[in-house]
Short mmCIF file of C-alpha atoms and ligand atoms in Angstrom, two decimals:
data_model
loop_
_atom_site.label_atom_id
_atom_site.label_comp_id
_atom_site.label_asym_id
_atom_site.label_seq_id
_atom_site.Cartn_x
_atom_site.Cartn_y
_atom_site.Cartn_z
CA UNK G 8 -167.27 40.16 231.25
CA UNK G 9 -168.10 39.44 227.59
CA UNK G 10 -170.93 41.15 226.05
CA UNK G 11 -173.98 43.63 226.82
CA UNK G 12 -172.18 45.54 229.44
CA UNK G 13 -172.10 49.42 228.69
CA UNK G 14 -169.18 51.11 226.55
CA UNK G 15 -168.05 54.84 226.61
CA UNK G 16 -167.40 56.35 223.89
CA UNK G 17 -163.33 57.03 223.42
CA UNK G 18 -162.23 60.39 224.92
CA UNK G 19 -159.11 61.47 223.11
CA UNK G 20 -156.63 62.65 224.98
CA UNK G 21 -158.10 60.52 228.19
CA UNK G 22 -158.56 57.87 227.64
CA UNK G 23 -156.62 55.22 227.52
CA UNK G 24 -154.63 55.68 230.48
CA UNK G 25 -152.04 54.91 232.95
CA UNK G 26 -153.94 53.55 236.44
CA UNK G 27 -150.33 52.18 237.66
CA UNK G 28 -147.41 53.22 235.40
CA UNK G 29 -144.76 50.57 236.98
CA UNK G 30 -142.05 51.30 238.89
CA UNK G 31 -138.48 49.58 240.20
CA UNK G 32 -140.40 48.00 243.68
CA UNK G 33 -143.58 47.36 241.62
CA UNK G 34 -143.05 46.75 237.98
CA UNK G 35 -146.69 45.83 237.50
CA UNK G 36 -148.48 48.23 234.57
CA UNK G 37 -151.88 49.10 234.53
CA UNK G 38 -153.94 50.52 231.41
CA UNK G 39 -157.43 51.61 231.95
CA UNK G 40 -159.54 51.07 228.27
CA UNK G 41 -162.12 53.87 227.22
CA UNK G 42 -164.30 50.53 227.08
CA UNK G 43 -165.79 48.57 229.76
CA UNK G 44 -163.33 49.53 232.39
CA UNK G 45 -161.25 47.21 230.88
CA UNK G 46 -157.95 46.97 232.91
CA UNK G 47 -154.70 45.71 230.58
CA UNK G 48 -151.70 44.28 232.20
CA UNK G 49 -148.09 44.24 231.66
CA UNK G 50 -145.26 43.44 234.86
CA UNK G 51 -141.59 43.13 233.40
CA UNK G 52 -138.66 41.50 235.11
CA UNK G 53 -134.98 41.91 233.67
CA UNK G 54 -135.15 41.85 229.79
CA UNK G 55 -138.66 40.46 229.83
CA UNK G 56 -142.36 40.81 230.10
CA UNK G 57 -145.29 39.01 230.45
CA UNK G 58 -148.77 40.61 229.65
CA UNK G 59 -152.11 39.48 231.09
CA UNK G 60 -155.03 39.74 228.59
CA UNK G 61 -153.61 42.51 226.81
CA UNK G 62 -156.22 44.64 225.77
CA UNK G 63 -159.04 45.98 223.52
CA UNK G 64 -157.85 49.04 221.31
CA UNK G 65 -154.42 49.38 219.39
CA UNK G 66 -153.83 52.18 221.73
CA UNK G 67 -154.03 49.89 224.69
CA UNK G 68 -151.75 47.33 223.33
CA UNK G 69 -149.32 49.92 222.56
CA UNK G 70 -149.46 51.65 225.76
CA UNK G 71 -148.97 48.50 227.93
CA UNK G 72 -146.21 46.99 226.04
CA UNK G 73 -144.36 50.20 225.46
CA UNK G 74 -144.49 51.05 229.40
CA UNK G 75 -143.62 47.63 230.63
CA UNK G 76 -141.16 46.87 228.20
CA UNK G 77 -139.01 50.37 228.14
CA UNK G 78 -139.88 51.74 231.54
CA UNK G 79 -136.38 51.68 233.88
CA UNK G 80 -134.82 50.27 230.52
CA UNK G 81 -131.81 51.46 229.64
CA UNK G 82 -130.73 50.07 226.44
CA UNK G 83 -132.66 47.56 224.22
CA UNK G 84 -136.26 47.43 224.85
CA UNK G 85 -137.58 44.48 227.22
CA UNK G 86 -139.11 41.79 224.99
CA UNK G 87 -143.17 40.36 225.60
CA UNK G 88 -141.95 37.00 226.39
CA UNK G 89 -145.30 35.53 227.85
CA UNK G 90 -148.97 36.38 227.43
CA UNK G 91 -151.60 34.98 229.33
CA UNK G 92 -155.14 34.26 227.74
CA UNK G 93 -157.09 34.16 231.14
CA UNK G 94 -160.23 32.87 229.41
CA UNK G 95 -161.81 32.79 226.33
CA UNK G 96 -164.28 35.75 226.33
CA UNK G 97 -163.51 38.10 223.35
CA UNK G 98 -162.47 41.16 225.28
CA UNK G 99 -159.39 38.82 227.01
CA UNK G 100 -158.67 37.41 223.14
CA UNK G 101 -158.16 40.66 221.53
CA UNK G 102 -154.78 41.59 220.81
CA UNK G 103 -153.29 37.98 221.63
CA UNK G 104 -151.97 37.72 217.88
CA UNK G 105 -150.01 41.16 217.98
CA UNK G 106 -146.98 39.61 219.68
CA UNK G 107 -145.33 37.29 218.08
CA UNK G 108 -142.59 35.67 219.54
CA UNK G 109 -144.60 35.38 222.85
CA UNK G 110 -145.34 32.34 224.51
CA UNK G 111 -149.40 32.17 224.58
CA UNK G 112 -150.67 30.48 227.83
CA UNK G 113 -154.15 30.03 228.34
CA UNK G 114 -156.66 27.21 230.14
CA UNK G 115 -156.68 23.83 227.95
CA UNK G 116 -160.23 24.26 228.04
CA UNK G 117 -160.78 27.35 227.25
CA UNK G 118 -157.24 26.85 224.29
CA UNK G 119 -160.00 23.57 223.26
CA UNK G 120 -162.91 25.42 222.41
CA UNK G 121 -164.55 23.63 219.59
CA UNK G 122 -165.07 25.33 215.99
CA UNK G 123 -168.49 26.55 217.21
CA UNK G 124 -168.14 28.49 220.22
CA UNK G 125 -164.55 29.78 218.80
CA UNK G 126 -167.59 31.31 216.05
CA UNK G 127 -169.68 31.96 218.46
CA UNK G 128 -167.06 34.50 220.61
CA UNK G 129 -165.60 35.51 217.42
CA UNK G 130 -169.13 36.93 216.26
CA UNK G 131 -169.65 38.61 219.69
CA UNK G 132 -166.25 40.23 219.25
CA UNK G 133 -166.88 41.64 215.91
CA UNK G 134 -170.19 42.95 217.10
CA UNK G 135 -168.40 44.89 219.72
CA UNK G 136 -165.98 45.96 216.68
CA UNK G 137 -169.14 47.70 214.96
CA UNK G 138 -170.23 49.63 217.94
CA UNK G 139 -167.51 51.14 219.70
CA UNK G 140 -165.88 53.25 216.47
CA UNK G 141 -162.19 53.63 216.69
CA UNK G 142 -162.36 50.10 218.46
CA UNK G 143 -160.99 47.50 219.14
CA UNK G 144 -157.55 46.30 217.57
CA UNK G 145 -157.39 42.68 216.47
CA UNK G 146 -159.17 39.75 217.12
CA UNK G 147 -158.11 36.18 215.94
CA UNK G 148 -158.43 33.27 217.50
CA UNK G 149 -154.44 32.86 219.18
CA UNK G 150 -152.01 30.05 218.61
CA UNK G 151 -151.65 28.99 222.22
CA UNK G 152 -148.29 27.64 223.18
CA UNK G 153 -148.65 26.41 226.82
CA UNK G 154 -152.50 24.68 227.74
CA UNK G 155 -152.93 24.29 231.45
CA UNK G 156 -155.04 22.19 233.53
CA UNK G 157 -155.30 22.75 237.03
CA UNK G 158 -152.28 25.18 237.28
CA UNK G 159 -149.50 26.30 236.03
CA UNK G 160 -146.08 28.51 236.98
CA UNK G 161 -144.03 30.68 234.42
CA UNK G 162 -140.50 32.05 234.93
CA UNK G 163 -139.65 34.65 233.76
CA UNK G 164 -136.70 37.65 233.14
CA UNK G 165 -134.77 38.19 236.65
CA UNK G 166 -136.02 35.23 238.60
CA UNK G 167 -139.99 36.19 238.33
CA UNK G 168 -142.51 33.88 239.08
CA UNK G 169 -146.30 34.13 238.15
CA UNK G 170 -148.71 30.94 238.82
CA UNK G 171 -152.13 30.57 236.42
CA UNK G 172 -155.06 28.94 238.29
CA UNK G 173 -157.68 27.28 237.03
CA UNK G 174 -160.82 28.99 238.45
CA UNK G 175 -164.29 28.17 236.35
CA UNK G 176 -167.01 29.78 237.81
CA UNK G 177 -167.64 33.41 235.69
CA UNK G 178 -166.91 31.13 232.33
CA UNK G 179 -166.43 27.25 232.33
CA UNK G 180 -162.70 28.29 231.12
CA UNK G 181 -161.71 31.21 233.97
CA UNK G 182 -158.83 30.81 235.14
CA UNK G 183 -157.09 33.83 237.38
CA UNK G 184 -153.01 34.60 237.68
CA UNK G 185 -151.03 35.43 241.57
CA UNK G 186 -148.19 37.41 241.64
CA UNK G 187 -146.36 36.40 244.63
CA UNK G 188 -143.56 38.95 244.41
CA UNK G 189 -146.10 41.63 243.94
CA UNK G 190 -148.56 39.80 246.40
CA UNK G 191 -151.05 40.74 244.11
CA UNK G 192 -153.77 38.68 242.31
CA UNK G 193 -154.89 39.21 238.91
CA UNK G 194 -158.92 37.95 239.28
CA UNK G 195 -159.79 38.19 235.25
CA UNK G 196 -163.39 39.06 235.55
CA UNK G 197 -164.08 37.70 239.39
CA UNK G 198 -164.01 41.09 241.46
CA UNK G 199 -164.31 43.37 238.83
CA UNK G 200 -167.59 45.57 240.67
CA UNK G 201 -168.09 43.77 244.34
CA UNK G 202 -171.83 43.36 244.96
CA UNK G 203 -172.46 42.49 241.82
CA UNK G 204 -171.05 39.27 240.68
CA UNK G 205 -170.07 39.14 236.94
CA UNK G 206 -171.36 35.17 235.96
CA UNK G 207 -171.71 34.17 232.35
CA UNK G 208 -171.92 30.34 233.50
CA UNK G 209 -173.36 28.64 236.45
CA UNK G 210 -173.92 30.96 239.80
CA UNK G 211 -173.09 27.49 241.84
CA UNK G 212 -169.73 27.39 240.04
CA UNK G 213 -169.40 30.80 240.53
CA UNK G 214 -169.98 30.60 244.10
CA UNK G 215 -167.79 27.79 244.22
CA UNK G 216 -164.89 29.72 242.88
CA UNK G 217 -165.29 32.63 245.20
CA UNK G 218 -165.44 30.61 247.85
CA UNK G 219 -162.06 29.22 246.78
CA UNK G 220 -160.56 32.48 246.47
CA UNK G 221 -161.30 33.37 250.33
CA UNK G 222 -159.88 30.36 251.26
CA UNK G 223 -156.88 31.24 249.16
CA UNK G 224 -156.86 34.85 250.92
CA UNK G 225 -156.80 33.17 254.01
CA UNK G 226 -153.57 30.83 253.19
CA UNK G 227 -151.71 34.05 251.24
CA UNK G 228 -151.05 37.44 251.72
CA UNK G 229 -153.46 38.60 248.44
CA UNK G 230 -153.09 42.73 249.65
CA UNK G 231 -153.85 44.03 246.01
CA UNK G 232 -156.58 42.50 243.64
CA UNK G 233 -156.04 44.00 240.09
CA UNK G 234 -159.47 42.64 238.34
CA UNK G 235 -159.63 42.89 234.09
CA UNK G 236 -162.46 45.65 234.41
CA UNK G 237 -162.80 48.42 237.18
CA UNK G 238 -161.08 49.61 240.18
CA UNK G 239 -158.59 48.05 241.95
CA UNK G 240 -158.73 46.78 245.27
CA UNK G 241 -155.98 47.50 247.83
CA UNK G 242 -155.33 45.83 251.42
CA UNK G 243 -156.62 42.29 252.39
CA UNK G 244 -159.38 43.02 254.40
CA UNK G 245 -160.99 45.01 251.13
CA UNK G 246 -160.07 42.07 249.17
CA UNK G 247 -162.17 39.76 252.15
CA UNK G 248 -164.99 42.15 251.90
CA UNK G 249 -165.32 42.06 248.68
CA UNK G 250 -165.39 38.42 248.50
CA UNK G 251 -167.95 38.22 251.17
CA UNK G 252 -170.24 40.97 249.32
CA UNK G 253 -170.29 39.29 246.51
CA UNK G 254 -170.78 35.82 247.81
CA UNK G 255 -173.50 37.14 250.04
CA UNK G 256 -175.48 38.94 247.33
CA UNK G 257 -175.49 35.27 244.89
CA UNK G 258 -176.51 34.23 248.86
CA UNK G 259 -179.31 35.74 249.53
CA UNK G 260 -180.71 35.69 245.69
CA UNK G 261 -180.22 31.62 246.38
CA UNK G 262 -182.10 31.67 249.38
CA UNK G 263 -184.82 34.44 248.06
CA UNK G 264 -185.23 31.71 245.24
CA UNK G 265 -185.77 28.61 247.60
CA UNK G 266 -187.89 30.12 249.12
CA UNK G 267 -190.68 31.24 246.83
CA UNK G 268 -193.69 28.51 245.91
CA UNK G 269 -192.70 26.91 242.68
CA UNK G 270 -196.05 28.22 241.45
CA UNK G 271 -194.42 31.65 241.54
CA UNK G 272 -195.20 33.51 238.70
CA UNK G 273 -191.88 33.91 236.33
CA UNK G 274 -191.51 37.94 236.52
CA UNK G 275 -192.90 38.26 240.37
CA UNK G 276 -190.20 35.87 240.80
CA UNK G 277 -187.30 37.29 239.02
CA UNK G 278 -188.15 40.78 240.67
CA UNK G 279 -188.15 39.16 244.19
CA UNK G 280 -184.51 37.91 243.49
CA UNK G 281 -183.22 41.29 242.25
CA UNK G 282 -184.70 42.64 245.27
CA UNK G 283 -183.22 40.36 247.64
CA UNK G 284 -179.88 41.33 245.67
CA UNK G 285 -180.47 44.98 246.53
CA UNK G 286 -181.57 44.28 250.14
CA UNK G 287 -178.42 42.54 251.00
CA UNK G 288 -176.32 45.67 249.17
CA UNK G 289 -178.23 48.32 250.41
CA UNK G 290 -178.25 49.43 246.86
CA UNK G 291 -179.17 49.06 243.56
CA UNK G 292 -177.30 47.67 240.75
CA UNK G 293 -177.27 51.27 238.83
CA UNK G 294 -175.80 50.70 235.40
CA UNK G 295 -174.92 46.80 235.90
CA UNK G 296 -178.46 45.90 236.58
CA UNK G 297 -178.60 43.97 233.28
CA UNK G 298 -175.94 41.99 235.01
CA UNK G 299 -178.18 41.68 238.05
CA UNK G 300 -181.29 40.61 236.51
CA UNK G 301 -178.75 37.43 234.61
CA UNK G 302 -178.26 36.81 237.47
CA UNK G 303 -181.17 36.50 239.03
CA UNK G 304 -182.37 34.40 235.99
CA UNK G 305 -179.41 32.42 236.45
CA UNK G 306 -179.79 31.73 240.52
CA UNK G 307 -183.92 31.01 239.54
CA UNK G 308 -182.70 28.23 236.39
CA UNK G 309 -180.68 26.49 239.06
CA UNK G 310 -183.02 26.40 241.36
CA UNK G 311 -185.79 25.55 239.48
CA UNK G 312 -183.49 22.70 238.03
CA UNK G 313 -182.77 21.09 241.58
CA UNK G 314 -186.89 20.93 242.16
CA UNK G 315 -187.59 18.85 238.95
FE1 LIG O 2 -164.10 40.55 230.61
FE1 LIG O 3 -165.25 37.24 230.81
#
C-alpha cells in the first residue's frame, strides 16, 4: 500500500500496539500502527535483530525495537543488526534512517530508483506527514547496504536464517521475506485484505506473483502469513484461500473485461468490472473500494492494451 488508503486518527493509549509481543519459541514481534493497519516487524535471535519495514510513527519504531531487542534479554540490549526495505513505497521507507549501525537490505531495483521517483515517493510521504498529526517519524531516502536481485539469505544472531524474494507484482520493486524457523512469511503488501488485491503496478504482474506464492505454499510449510497492513493469517489452508480469493477476484474482473464489446462505454465498463469483483466475493469492497475501482481501471488498461 502507498497512498489514498484511509488513516485513523491516533488513539492514545491504544494505539500503537502489541499484535504478537515475541516470545522464547516465537521471537517474531508484531506492532499494529494507528495508521493504515500498518503491521511493523522485529524477530531477534541471540544478541541480534533484524526488523522488516520498521514502521510509520516514532512510537512504532520505538515499540518494535525496544520489544525485540530487550524481550528475554538479560543483560545488554540485543542490537538491530539488519533491516529490510521490502519495497520502495513510503510507508516501508519510513524509519529506515533511525538505526544506524544496521545493515539496510532492500531490492536493487527498488535501492536504484532514479532521482525522480525517489521525489516522487518522497512527496507522497510528506503528504501523508501533513495529514495524519502526530505522524509519522522520519522519512529519508536510506543508505542501502546489501541490493538484491532475485534473492537473497541473511544470518543472523544464534544461527537465524531469513531469505528476501524478489516478488514484483503490487510495485515493480516488491519483494517479500520467509522465515523458515518461524515457518512464517512476511508478504509486504501481497495479502494484506484477501479479496481485494492491493496493486499499484500491473494486475498481470500481480497475478503473476500470487500465482508464485501458491506454488511456493505448495513446496513449503507457509502456516502463518504476517502481511505489512491488517490481520494476520494463521494455518496453510487460510493462507491457500486467501491466495485463491484474491487471484480469483483479479480473475473474474479479467474475464468481465474480455468480455465486454470494445465499444463499451468507459464508466458502464468500469462498473461492470467492480461488479464482477463483488460477484465473485459475495461482497463489497466497503472502505477499500477506492482500491477496487484501481483496480478495475487497471484490469480494463491491460486489456484494452492487448486489443490495440
Ligand atoms: Fe504498504
Ligand atoms: Fe506498497
Amino acid at each position: 500500500m502507498a497512498t489514498g488508503t484511509s488513516s485513523r486518527p491516533a488513539r492514545p493509549g491504544r494505539w500503537p500496539h502489541l499484535l504478537r509481543p515475541g516470545t522464547e519459541d516465537d521471537p517474531l514481534v508484531v506492532v499494529r500502527s494507528s495508521t493504515w493497519n500498518y503491521n511493523s516487524i522485529g524477530l531477534w535471535s541471540g544478541d541480534e535483530v533484524l526488523l522488516v519495514d520498521p514502521g510509520l510513527s516514532p512510537a512504532e519504531l520505538e515499540l518494535t525495537a525496544t520489544r525485540a531487542c530487550t524481550a528475554r534479554q538479560a543483560g545488554a540490549p540485543r542490537q538491530v543488526a539488519h533491516l529490510v526495505l521490502t519495497h520502495a513505497h513510503h510507508d516501508h521507507l519510513r524509519g529506515a534512517t533511525a538505526f544506524p549501525g544496521a545493515r539496510v537490505w532492500m531490492p536493487r531495483i527498488a535501492a536504484r530508483k532514479p532521482a525522480d521517483a525517489r521525489e516522487r515517493i518522497l512527496a507522497a510521504g510528506e503528504r501523508l506527514s501533513r495529514r495524519v498529526r502526530g505522524e509519522p517519524g522520519p522519512l529519508a531516502w536510506p543508505a542501502v547496504d546489501e541490493e538484491f536481485g532475485e534473492r537473497a539469505r541473511i544470518r543472523f544472531g544464534a544461527d537465524m536464517e531469513v531469505e528476501l524474494w524478489f516478488l514484483p507484482g503490487h510495485s515493480n520493486c516488491t519483494s517479500v521475506v520467509w522465515l523458515p524457523a518461524q515457518r512464517t512469511l512476511l508478504s509486504a503488501d501481497y495479502l494484506v485484505s484477501p479479496g481485494v488485491p492491493f496493486c499499484r503496478h500491473e494486475a498481470s504482474l500481480f497475478e503473476a506473483a500470487l500465482e508464485r506464492l501458491l506454488a511456493l505454499a505448495a513446496e513449503l510449510p507457509i502456516e502463518r502469513v504476517v502481511p505489512a497492513h491488517g490481520d494476520l493469517l494463521e494455518g496453510e489452508e487460510a493462507v491457500r484461500e486467501g491466495l485463491l480469493l484474491d487471484l480469483g477476484v483479479l480473475g473474474a474482473m479479467r474475464a468481465c473485461a474480455e468480455g465486454l464489446e470494445p465499444a463499451t462505454p468507459a464508466a458502464e465498463a468500469q462498473e461492470r468490472v467492480v461488479a464482477a469483483a463483488t460477484a465473485f466475493r459475495g461482497r463489497g469492497a466497503g472502505l477499500l473500494s477506492a482500491q477496487d475501482e484501481d483496480n478495475a481501471e487497471r484490469v480494463l488498461r491491460e486489456v484494452r492494451a492487448g486489443r490495440d
